[in-house]
XYZ file of C-alpha atoms in Angstrom:
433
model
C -12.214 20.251 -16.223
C -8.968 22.102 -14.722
C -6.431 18.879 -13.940
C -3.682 18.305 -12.110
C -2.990 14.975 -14.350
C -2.888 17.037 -17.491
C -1.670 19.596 -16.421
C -4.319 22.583 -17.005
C -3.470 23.664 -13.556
C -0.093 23.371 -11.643
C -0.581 21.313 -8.810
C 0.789 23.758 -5.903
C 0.659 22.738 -1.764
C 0.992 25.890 0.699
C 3.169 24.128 3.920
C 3.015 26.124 6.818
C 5.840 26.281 9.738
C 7.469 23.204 10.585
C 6.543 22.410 14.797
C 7.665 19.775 16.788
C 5.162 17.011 18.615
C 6.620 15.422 21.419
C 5.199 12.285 23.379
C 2.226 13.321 25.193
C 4.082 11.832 28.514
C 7.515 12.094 29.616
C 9.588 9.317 28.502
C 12.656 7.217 28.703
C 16.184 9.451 28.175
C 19.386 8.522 27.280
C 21.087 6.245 24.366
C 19.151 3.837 22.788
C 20.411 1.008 21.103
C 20.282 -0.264 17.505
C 21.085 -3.876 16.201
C 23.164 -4.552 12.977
C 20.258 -4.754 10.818
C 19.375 -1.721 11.529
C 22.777 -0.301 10.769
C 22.859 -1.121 6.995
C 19.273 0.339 6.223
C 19.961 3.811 7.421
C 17.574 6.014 4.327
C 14.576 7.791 4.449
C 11.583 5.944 3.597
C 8.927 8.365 1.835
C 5.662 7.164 2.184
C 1.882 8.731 1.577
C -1.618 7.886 2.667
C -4.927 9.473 0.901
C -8.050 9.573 3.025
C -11.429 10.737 1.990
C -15.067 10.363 3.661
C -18.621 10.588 2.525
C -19.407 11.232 6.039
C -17.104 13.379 7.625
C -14.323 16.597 5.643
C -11.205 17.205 6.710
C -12.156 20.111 9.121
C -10.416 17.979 12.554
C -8.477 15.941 9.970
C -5.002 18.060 11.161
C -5.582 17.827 15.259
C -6.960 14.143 15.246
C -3.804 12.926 13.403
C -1.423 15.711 15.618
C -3.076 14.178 18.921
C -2.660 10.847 17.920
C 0.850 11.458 16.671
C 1.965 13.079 20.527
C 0.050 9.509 22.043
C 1.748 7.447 19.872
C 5.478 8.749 20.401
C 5.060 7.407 23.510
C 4.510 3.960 23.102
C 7.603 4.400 20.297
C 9.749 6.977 21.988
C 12.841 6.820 20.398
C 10.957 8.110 17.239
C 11.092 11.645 19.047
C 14.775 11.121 19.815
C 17.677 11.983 17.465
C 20.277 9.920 15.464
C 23.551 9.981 16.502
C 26.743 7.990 16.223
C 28.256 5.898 19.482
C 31.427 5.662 20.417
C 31.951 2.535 18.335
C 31.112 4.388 15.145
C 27.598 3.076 15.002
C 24.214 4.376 14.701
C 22.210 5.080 17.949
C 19.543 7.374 19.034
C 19.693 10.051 21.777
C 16.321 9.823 23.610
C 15.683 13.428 24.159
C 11.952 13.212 23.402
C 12.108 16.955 21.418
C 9.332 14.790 19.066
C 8.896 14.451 14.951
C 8.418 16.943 13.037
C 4.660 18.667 12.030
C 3.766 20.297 9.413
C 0.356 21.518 8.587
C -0.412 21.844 4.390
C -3.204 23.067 1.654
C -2.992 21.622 -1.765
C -5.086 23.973 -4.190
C -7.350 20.851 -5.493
C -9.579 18.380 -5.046
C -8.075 15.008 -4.577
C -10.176 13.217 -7.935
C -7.641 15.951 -10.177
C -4.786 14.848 -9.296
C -4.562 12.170 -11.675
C -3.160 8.791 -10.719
C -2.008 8.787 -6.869
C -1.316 5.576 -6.767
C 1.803 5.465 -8.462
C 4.868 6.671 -7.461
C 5.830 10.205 -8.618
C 8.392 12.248 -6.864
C 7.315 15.468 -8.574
C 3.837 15.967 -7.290
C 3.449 13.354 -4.221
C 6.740 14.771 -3.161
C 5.132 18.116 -1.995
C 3.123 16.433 0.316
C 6.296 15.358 2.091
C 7.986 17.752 3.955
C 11.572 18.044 3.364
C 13.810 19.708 5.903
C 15.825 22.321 4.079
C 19.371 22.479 4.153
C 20.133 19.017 5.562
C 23.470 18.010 4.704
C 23.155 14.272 6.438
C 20.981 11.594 7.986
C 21.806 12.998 11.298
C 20.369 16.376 10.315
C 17.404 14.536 9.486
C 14.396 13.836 11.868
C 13.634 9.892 12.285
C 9.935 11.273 11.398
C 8.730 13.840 9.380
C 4.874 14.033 9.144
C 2.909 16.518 6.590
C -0.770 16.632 6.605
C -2.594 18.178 3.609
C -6.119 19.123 2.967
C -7.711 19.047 -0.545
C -10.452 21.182 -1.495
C -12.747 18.492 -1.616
C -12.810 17.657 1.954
C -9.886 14.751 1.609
C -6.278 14.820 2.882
C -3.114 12.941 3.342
C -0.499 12.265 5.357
C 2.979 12.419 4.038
C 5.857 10.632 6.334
C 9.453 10.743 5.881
C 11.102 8.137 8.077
C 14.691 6.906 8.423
C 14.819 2.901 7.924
C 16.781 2.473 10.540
C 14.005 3.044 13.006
C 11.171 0.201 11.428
C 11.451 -1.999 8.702
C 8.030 -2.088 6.364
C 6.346 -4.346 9.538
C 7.295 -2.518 12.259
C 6.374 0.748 10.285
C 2.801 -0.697 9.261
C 2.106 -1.264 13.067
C 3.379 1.969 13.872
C 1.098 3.577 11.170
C -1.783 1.366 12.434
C -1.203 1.506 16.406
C -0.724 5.262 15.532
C -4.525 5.365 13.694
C -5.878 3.273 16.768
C -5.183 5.674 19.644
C -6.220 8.666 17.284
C -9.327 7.341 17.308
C -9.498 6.646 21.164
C -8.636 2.668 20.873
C -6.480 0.637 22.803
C -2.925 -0.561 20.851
C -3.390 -3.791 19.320
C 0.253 -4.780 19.349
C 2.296 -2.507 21.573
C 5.665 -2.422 20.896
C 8.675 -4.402 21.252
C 11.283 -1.875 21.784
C 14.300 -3.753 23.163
C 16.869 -4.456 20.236
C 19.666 -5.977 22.181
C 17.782 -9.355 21.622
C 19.671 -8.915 18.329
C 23.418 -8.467 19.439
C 26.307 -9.816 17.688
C 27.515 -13.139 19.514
C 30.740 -12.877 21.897
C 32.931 -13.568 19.918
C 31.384 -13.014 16.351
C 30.935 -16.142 14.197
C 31.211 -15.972 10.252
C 29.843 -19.516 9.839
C 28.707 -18.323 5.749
C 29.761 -16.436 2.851
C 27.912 -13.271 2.911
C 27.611 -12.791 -1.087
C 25.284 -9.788 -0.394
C 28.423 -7.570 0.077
C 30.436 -9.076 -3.178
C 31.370 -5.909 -5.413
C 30.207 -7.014 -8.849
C 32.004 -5.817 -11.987
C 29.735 -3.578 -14.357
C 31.514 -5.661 -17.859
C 28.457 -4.680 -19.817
C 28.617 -0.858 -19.190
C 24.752 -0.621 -17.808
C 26.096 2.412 -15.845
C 26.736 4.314 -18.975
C 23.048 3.616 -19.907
C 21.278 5.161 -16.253
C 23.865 7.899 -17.215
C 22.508 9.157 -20.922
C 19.158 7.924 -20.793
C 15.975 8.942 -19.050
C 15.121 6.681 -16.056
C 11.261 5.807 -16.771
C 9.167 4.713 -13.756
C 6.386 2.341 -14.620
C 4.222 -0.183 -12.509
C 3.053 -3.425 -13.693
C -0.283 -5.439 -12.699
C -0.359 -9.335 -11.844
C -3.353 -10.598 -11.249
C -4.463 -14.234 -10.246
C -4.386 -15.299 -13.834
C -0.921 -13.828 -15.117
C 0.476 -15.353 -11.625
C -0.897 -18.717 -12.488
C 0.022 -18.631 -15.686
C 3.756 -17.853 -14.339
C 3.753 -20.744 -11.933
C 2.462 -22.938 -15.025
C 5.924 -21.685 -16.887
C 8.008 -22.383 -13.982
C 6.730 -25.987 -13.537
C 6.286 -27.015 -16.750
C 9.814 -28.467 -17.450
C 9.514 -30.386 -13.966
C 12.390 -29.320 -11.848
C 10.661 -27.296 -9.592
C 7.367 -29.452 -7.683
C 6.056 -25.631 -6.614
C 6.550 -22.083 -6.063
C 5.321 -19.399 -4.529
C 4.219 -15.867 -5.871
C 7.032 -14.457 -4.762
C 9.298 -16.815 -6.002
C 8.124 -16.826 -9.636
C 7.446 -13.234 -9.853
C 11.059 -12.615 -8.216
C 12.522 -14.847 -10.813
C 10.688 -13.822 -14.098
C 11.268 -10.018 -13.266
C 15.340 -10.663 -12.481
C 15.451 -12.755 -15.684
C 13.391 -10.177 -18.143
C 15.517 -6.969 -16.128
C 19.047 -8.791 -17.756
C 17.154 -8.660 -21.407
C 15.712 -5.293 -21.125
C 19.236 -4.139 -20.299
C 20.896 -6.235 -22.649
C 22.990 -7.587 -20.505
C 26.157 -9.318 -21.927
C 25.883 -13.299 -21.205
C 28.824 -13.113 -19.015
C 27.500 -10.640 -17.010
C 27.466 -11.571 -13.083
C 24.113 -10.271 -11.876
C 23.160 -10.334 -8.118
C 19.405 -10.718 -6.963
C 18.777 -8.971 -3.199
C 16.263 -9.269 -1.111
C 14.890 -8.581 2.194
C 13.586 -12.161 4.197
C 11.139 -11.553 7.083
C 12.919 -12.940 10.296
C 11.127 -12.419 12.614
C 9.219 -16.285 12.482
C 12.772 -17.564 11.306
C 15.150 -16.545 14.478
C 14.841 -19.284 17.116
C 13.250 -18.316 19.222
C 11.156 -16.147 17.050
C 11.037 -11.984 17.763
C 8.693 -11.413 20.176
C 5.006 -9.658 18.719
C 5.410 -5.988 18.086
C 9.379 -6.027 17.190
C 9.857 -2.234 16.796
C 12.603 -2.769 14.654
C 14.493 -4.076 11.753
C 13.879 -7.651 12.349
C 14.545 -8.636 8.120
C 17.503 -9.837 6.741
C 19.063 -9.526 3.276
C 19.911 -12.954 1.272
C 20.848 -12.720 -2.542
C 21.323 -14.952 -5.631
C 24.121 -14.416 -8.517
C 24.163 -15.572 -11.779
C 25.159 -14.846 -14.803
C 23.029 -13.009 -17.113
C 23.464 -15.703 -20.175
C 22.540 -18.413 -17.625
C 19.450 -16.971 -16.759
C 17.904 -15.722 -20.089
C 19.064 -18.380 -21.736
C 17.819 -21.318 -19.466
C 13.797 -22.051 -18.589
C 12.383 -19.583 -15.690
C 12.434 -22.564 -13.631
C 16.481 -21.527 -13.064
C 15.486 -18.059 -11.933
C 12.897 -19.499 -9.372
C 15.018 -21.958 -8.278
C 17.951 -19.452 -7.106
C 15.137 -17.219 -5.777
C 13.975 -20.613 -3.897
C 17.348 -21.299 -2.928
C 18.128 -17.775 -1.478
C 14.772 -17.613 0.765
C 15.866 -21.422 1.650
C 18.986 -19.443 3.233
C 17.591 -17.144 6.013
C 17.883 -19.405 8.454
C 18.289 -18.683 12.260
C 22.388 -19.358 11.740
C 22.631 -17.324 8.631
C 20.795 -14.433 9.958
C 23.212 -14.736 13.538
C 26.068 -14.840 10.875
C 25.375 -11.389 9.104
C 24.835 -9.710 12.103
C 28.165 -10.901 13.458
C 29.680 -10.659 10.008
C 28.742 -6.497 10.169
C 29.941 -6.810 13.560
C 33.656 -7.532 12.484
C 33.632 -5.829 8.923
C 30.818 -2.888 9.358
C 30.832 -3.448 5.082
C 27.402 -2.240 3.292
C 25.577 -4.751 0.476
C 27.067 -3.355 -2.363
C 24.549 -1.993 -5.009
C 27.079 -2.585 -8.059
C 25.276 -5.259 -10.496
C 22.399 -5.505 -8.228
C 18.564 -6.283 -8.346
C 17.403 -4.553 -4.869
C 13.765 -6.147 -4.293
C 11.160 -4.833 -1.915
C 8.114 -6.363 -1.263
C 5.534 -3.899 0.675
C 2.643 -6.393 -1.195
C 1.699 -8.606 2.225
C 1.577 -4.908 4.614
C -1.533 -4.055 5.733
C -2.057 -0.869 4.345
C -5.680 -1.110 3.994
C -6.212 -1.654 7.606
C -4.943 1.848 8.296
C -7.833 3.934 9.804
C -7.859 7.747 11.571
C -11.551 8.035 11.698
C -11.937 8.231 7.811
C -11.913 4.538 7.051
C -9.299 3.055 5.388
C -6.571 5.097 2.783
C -8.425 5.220 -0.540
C -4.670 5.068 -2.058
C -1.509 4.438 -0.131
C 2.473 3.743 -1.107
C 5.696 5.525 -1.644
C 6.463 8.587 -2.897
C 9.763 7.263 -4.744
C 11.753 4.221 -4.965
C 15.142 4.857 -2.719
C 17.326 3.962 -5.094
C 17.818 2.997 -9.214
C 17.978 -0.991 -9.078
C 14.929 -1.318 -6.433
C 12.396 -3.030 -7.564
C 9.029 -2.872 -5.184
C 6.087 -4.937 -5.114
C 3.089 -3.516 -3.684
C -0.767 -4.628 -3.057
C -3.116 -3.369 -5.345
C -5.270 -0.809 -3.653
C -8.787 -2.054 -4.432
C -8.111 -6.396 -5.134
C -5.982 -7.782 -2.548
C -5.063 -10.525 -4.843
C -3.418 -8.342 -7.058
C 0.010 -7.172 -6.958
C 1.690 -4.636 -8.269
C 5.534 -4.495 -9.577
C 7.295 -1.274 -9.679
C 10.711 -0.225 -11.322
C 12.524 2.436 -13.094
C 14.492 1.205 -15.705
C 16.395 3.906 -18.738
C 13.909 4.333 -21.435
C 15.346 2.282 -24.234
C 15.469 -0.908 -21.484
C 12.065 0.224 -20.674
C 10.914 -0.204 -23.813
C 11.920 -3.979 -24.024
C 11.199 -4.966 -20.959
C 7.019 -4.046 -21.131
C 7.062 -6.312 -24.190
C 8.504 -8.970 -21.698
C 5.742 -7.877 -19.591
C 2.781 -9.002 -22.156
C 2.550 -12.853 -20.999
């Protein structure tokens, strides 16, 4: 059979004229504020949903989701503004409601050749993202980007560029989902929270911790070099129930740690088998960040719906020797330690802490995790049922790391990561547990 996968055929998509959707009302004007946490998040998020249905082709699949798309701007109206920079030097959007960005596609085959969609592959999910040619910076870019495709087989997707400053992974799942509801006629379930001045520095700023997230760590063991000459190989790992168990087992064993979460362990053991894959030099600093939901942890908590960036980044160092060399229970425990952090006061404290220094987490030495595995994807529905595959098209950057569901057992999570091929190699026989 011709195949995308193995390449018998070249997997080609035909994108028509980019058009704008506005709001489907008229909406607010003017500037619209962003917090601090939105500030330090500012890339575009490439993400891709698959929908097929033995009921129904894709014949209405591009006005349904085009409708839906002009109803839903107007619940979220600054998605159809434009990013800009205020007179402080920050990011803000102009409200001018010209709408995201539409484009209509054909891929030339049926969804079942195109091998595996469900993991991440900028060469062939990337043409069912629309890229805006020419763009020489974020402010060139749309905050939204949507492509839909039809397959031959009566399935398409939709492809969405978005800019993270605009919604973190929540506030982007309800958008997708609120977005599906009113496509389909429905009421929102959680309208949005759109006021981000709840999150304003303090008058004056307060520093009340050390922000480590921003420390510059020193490359001693020349990994650099490594991403440089090698080819970066993008592989996804499964965890089900009984790997994850057996993981907790390992951490607990030695009786330091009473319990830990999924998160926690699987956080710890990746960080820990990353520094031997990469052969890391014992003295090697190595920095673990991650994003904390804090949205329950602010007192009072965000209000339902936060349209926003409402997650925080907290971070563990170590040294690489430390970590290989002691039990994973040290690993989990600075994981434990870090999500022990985002408190209230620590998350008031970065914002202000931006506030007075505007510095950016530094990358350098760095783990970046991202955790999409809680989001409800599944629940995503246009009138085709849920996605039969859903995720990113790419990881962002080289040190992210993202967990995701698993598209068919909840339970099950999936770890992502591109690592240069020799490390690669190492670190899937670290992987065998």
């Amino acid at each position: 059979m011709a195949d995308v996968s193995n390449g018998t055929i070249e997997f080609s998509v035909n994108q028509g004229e980019p058009t704008r959707v506005p709001p489907a009302d008229e909406t607010e004007k003017g500037l619209y504020y962003l917090s601090n946490l939105d500030q330090n998040i500012a890339v575009i998020i490439r993400t891709i949903y698959f929908f097929k249905s033995e009921s129904k082709g894709n014949e209405d699949a591009v006005e349904v989701v085009k409708n839906g798309l002009s109803k839903i701007l107007v619940y979220h109206y600054p998605l159809a503004g434009r990013l800009t920079i205020s007179s402080e030097g920050k990011l803000i959007v102009d409200c001018t409601g010209e709408g995201a960005v539409f484009v209509e596609a054909e891929a030339n085959c049926r969804l079942e050749e195109m091998g595996d969609i469900t993991k991440p592959d900028p060469i062939t999910l990337g043409k069912l993202v629309y890229e805006i040619p020419g763009a020489q910076n974020l402010l060139e870019i749309p905050l939204v980007v949507i492509q839909v495709t039809k397959f031959k087989c009566g399935g398409f997707s939709i492809g969405m560029s978005m800019n993270h400053c605009m919604l973190d992974g929540i506030a982007a799942m309800e958008f997708v989902n609120g977005w599906g509801e009113v496509a389909r006629g429905l009421p929102l379930k959680i309208p949005p929270f759109i006021d981000r001045s709840i999150l304003k520095a303090r008058n004056p700023p307060m520093i009340e911790f050390s922000h480590h997230e921003f420390d510059e760590i020193e490359d001693i063991s020349n990994t650099s070099k490594l991403y440089e000459e090698e080819e970066m190989l993008y592989k996804s790992f499964l965890f089900d129930p009984d790997k994850l168990g057996q993981l907790k087992e390992q951490a607990t064993e030695d009786g330091v740690l009473s319990k830990c979460t999924t998160f926690e362990v699987l956080a710890g053991f990746v960080w820990r088998a990353r520094c031997q894959a990469l052969n890391l030099l014992p003295e090697q600093q190595t920095k673990f960040l991650f994003a904390v939901d804090g949205r329950p942890r602010f007192i009072p908590p965000l209000p339902e719906g936060y349209a926003g960036n409402g997650i925080v980044l907290t971070n563990s160092i170590a040294t690489a020797g430390e970590l290989v060399e002691k039990p994973l229970s040290f690993a989990v425990g600075l994981i434990q330690q870090a999500v022990k952090l985002a408190t209230d006061s620590y998350m008031r404290s970065a914002i202000d802490y931006f506030e007075l220094t505007r510095a950016r987490p530094s990358l350098a030495g760095t783990v970046l995790l991202t955790t999409w595995s809680k989001l409800p994807f599944h629940t995503i529905d246009f009138g085709w049922g849920e996605p039969i595959s859903s995720g990113p098209v790419a990881l962002p950057e080289k040190p992210v790391l993202l967990f995701l569901p698993h598209q068919k057992d909840k339970k099950n999570i999936n770890m992502l990561l591109g690592l240069p091929a020799s490390a690669m190699n190492t670190f899937e026989e670290l992987m065998q547990i």
